[in-house]
Every structure is written in structure tokens, then in C-alpha cells.
Amino acid sequence: MGAGDIILNTWMYHLVPAGLLFDEAAQAAGATVIPSGVGNTELQAQIIVETGVTSICASTAFFLTLADKVIETYGRDAWKVKTAFLGGEMGDWMAKRRRIEADYGVSTWAAYATADLGLVGYEDGGDGYVVHPDRVVQICDPISGEQVAHGEPGEVVVTARDATWPMIRFGTGDSAFALGSNADGTVSRISALQGRVGAAVKVREIFVYPRVIEEVVIGTPGAKAAQAVVTRENDRDMIRISLVLEDGADASAAIIAAAEAFKSHSRIRADAVSVVPELPENADLIVNDKDG
């Protein structure tokens, strides 16, 4: 992406840094940026066609939604997008990208970044991500914090070479392994992400922590327990919450309160809230079934 490109940036600008990170990078490369966020699919499809968008920055799921809407509404010939910078996914991520490239006639790119650090690594056509020169990356045992041997999986731990943003040995919670190492043992090239070492689950690009589900129980009158289950359906992350209530509790009011509590603490909406008779003893607060 660069001069002459018109980029539709669908990453959120509101309360998260992703939109600004992509916007500033695209402008630095000389491109024109259309800040759009997610939603309003029909309008965004119109924008893609009428403004001649050549590149899209988006989560994989929303990119597919937009591409299909353009083709469905305006026909295959109206789809002129050539490049997609996509949000990564667990599982066979590269195979999915190859399918997207074949189906939609685009080249796909990705990077490894977090809200706390900004860019950590980027693709250069080889395997995994080249570590940004202003980041020091280690692959560590998530319990001891000690570096693991080259090629062994562990938690990605990052130090930023930035006196104005001093992140020192920041544990990202992401699991990966070193594809290349420097003489001092730090990592020069990171593998694709293998999963998470913590309990948080990413849902529509937002991490949902077990504490959020605890807050749902606290904020729901009559609730005894709750569990969230995350799945992926038709390339969209779905999260459904099950509630266990005290005898005599108002189920309708509890469902409304739980949905509001979840939205307040996670900043995304639950796809469904239901009341169940019971949950297994010591059940996990969040179950991730989307990558299985």
C-alpha cells in the first residue's frame, strides 16, 4: 500500500488505538485514508465502489462481509480492491488467506501488534513476522518468565525501545516460537501466533477476560453463576452467555441486566443470553470453541 492507494480503514478509532495505528501508517506511506469503522455494510460497499477503494484494512470476517456485499449488490466487475491488510486468526491462518486471495483477487498482508505496544512485528514475504527494530522480543515460560530454547513455544514478551512509552518485558499473553534469534538470544523473527497462554478470548478483535463474566454475575439480580461460550459461525465470532439463577428470580429481567453488564464491561454485545438450570461444578467462565 502506498501513494495512489485509497484505503478503507475499518478498524475502530473509538476507545481503542487500532484505527489510529492503521491511519497514521497509511498516511505515512502516502495513501488516502477513508476512516469507516465496522457496521453499515451497505453504505461501506457503496463507498468502496464509488470512491474506487483499492485497499482495505479490516478483520478477516468484516473484509469477507464487505467483499461479498459489493459483489452481491454491484456485481463482480465492481470489485476493484487489490490489497487487504487483515487481522490474524488462530488455526490454519495462511491457508485461509490463500483462499481469500484466490476468491477475491487480492494480495493479503498482516502484522503482529497489540494495543499496549503498537507494532511488534511485520511480514516481509517470509515465514512469520520480522521483529520491529524498536522492539526487543523474548519467548518465555509463562510461569517462570525465563526464556525458552530457540524453536520452543512460549509467551511473547516484549520490551519497547522508547523512553516515552517504557514497556519493560510486557507479557502479551500470546503464544509463539522463535523462527530466528539474535546473538543475545532475543528473537529476530516470530512465528505465527499459536494461541493464548492466558484465560482471555479474543471476540471480534476485543479480548474478553473471565473477570467480565464475574461482573455479569455481580450485575445481574438473582444470578448465581454464568458462563460465556465463544464460537465462530460464518466467519463471525459469536459469544453466548448462560445464566444460572436463584429460585424465584425474574428470568426476563436477569437476561436484560446480564446483556447490559456484559456490554458495559467488554465493550461488545453478547449474541445471546439464556437461563439454564445449572452449569458444571467449577465450570470455566469463558469457553473458547471457535478455534476447534
C-alpha positions in Angstrom: 0.0 0.0 0.0 1.3 3.4 -0.8 0.9 6.6 -2.9 -2.2 6.4 -5.1 -4.0 3.9 -3.0 -7.4 4.7 -1.5 -7.6 2.7 1.8 -10.8 1.9 3.6 -9.8 1.6 7.3 -12.5 -0.3 9.2 -10.5 -0.6 12.4 -12.2 1.2 15.3 -10.9 4.7 16.4 -13.2 4.8 19.4 -11.6 3.8 22.8 -9.1 1.5 21.0 -5.9 2.6 19.2 -6.2 0.2 16.2 -7.9 2.8 13.9 -5.2 5.4 14.5 -2.3 3.0 14.2 -3.5 2.0 10.7 -4.5 5.5 9.7 -1.1 7.0 10.6 0.8 4.2 8.9 -1.3 4.5 5.7 -0.8 8.3 5.6 2.9 7.9 6.2 3.0 5.6 3.2 1.3 8.3 1.1 -2.1 6.7 0.8 -5.5 8.4 1.1 -7.5 7.0 4.1 -11.3 6.7 4.4 -12.0 6.1 8.2 -15.1 3.9 8.4 -15.2 1.6 11.4 -17.4 -1.5 11.4 -21.1 -1.8 10.5 -23.2 0.0 7.9 -22.2 -2.7 5.4 -24.4 -1.4 2.6 -23.0 2.1 2.9 -19.5 0.9 3.0 -20.0 -1.3 0.0 -21.2 1.8 -1.8 -18.2 3.8 -0.7 -15.9 1.0 -2.0 -17.4 1.2 -5.4 -18.0 4.9 -5.8 -14.6 6.1 -4.4 -12.5 3.4 -6.1 -11.1 1.9 -2.9 -8.0 -0.2 -3.8 -7.1 -1.5 -0.3 -9.0 -2.5 2.8 -7.7 -2.7 6.4 -10.1 -4.9 8.3 -10.7 -8.0 10.5 -10.8 -11.1 8.2 -14.5 -11.6 9.0 -15.5 -8.0 8.1 -13.4 -8.0 5.0 -15.3 -11.0 3.8 -18.6 -9.4 4.7 -17.8 -6.2 2.7 -16.4 -8.1 -0.3 -19.5 -10.3 -0.6 -21.8 -7.3 -0.2 -20.0 -5.4 -3.0 -20.2 -8.4 -5.4 -23.8 -9.2 -4.4 -25.0 -5.6 -4.9 -22.9 -4.3 -7.7 -21.5 -7.4 -9.5 -18.1 -8.9 -9.7 -16.8 -6.3 -12.1 -17.3 -3.6 -9.5 -14.9 -5.3 -7.1 -11.6 -3.4 -7.7 -9.8 -4.0 -4.4 -6.3 -5.3 -4.9 -4.8 -5.4 -1.3 -6.2 -6.4 2.1 -4.4 -5.9 5.4 -6.2 -8.4 7.6 -6.5 -9.2 11.3 -4.9 -12.5 12.1 -6.6 -15.6 13.4 -5.5 -18.8 15.1 -5.6 -22.1 13.3 -4.5 -22.5 9.6 -4.3 -18.8 9.0 -2.2 -18.9 5.9 -4.4 -21.4 4.2 -7.4 -19.2 4.8 -5.5 -16.2 3.3 -4.6 -18.2 0.2 -8.3 -19.0 -0.3 -9.2 -15.3 0.2 -6.5 -14.3 -2.4 -7.8 -16.8 -4.9 -11.5 -16.0 -4.3 -11.3 -12.2 -4.3 -8.2 -11.4 -6.4 -6.3 -9.6 -3.6 -2.9 -9.9 -2.0 -3.2 -10.2 1.8 -0.9 -8.9 4.5 -0.8 -8.9 8.2 1.2 -7.7 11.2 1.6 -8.5 14.8 0.6 -5.6 17.0 -1.1 -5.0 20.4 -3.0 -2.1 21.8 -0.3 -1.7 24.5 2.8 -1.7 22.3 1.6 -0.8 18.8 3.6 -2.7 16.1 5.7 -5.6 17.3 6.5 -7.4 14.0 5.6 -7.3 10.3 5.5 -9.6 7.3 8.2 -9.4 4.6 7.2 -12.3 2.4 9.0 -14.9 4.6 7.5 -17.0 7.4 6.1 -15.3 10.4 6.9 -11.7 11.4 10.2 -9.8 11.4 10.6 -8.1 14.8 10.3 -4.3 14.6 13.8 -2.7 15.3 12.4 -0.7 18.2 11.1 -3.9 20.0 13.0 -6.5 22.0 11.2 -9.8 21.9 11.7 -12.8 24.0 9.8 -16.2 24.1 9.4 -17.1 27.7 8.0 -19.7 30.0 4.7 -18.1 31.1 5.2 -19.3 34.7 8.9 -18.6 35.4 9.4 -15.8 33.0 12.6 -17.4 31.8 13.5 -17.6 28.1 12.8 -20.9 26.4 15.1 -22.5 23.9 15.0 -21.4 20.3 12.1 -23.0 18.5 10.2 -23.9 21.6 6.7 -22.3 22.1 6.2 -19.9 24.9 4.7 -16.5 25.8 5.7 -13.5 23.6 7.3 -10.9 26.0 8.2 -7.5 24.5 10.3 -4.6 25.6 9.9 -1.3 23.8 12.9 0.8 22.9 11.0 4.1 23.6 11.8 6.3 26.6 8.4 8.0 26.3 6.5 4.7 26.4 8.5 2.4 28.7 7.0 -1.1 28.3 9.6 -3.4 30.0 9.2 -7.2 29.5 5.5 -6.8 28.8 3.8 -10.3 28.7 1.4 -10.2 25.8 -0.4 -13.4 26.6 0.2 -14.7 23.1 1.9 -17.9 22.4 4.5 -18.3 19.6 8.1 -19.6 18.9 11.2 -18.1 17.5 11.9 -18.6 13.8 15.1 -16.5 14.1 17.2 -15.4 17.0 19.9 -12.7 17.7 23.2 -13.5 19.2 21.9 -12.5 22.7 19.0 -14.9 22.5 16.3 -12.3 21.7 14.0 -13.0 18.8 14.5 -11.6 15.3 11.6 -13.4 13.7 8.4 -14.6 15.4 6.2 -17.5 14.2 2.5 -17.1 13.5 0.6 -17.0 16.8 -0.1 -20.4 18.2 -2.8 -19.4 20.7 -3.1 -17.7 24.1 -1.4 -18.6 27.4 -3.9 -16.7 29.5 -7.6 -17.1 30.0 -8.8 -14.2 27.8 -10.5 -15.0 24.5 -10.5 -12.6 21.5 -14.0 -11.9 20.3 -14.4 -9.6 17.3 -10.9 -8.2 18.0 -11.7 -7.4 21.6 -10.2 -9.5 24.4 -12.9 -10.8 26.9 -11.5 -11.8 30.3 -13.0 -14.1 32.8 -13.4 -11.1 35.1 -16.1 -9.7 32.7 -18.2 -12.8 33.3 -17.8 -12.4 37.1 -19.0 -8.8 36.6 -22.1 -10.1 34.8 -23.0 -12.3 37.8 -22.4 -9.4 40.2 -24.5 -7.0 38.0 -27.4 -9.4 37.4 -30.1 -9.6 40.1 -30.7 -13.2 41.1 -27.7 -14.7 39.2 -25.7 -17.5 40.9 -23.3 -18.3 38.1 -22.6 -17.6 34.4 -20.5 -18.9 31.6 -19.7 -17.5 28.1 -19.1 -19.7 25.1 -17.3 -18.3 22.1 -17.7 -19.9 18.6 -17.1 -18.9 15.1 -20.0 -19.1 12.6 -19.9 -17.9 9.0 -16.6 -16.2 9.6 -18.0 -14.2 12.6 -17.1 -14.6 16.2 -20.2 -15.3 18.4 -20.4 -15.1 22.2 -23.4 -16.6 24.1 -23.9 -16.3 27.8 -25.6 -18.9 30.0 -27.0 -17.8 33.4 -27.9 -19.8 36.5 -30.5 -18.0 38.7 -31.7 -18.3 42.2 -35.1 -19.8 42.7 -37.8 -17.2 42.1 -35.6 -14.8 40.2 -37.1 -12.9 37.3 -35.6 -14.5 34.2 -36.6 -11.7 31.8 -35.1 -9.0 34.0 -32.0 -11.1 34.6 -31.4 -11.6 30.8 -31.6 -7.8 30.2 -29.4 -7.0 33.1 -26.8 -9.6 32.1 -26.7 -8.3 28.5 -26.1 -4.7 29.7 -23.5 -5.8 32.2 -21.6 -7.7 29.6 -21.7 -4.8 27.1 -20.6 -2.4 29.8 -17.5 -4.4 30.8 -16.4 -5.8 27.5 -17.5 -3.1 25.0 -19.1 -5.6 22.7 -22.6 -7.1 22.6 -23.4 -10.7 23.5 -25.1 -12.5 20.7 -27.5 -14.3 23.1 -28.2 -14.6 26.9 -30.1 -17.6 28.2 -31.1 -19.1 31.5 -30.0 -22.7 32.2 -30.8 -24.9 35.1 -27.2 -25.4 36.1 -23.6 -25.3 35.0 -20.9 -28.0 35.8 -19.2 -27.5 39.1 -16.1 -25.3 38.7 -17.0 -24.6 35.1 -14.7 -22.2 33.2 -16.1 -18.7 33.0 -15.2 -18.5 29.3 -15.0 -21.4 26.9 -13.3 -20.9 23.6 -14.8 -23.2 20.9 -14.1 -21.0 17.9 -10.7 -22.5 17.0 -11.6 -26.1 17.5 
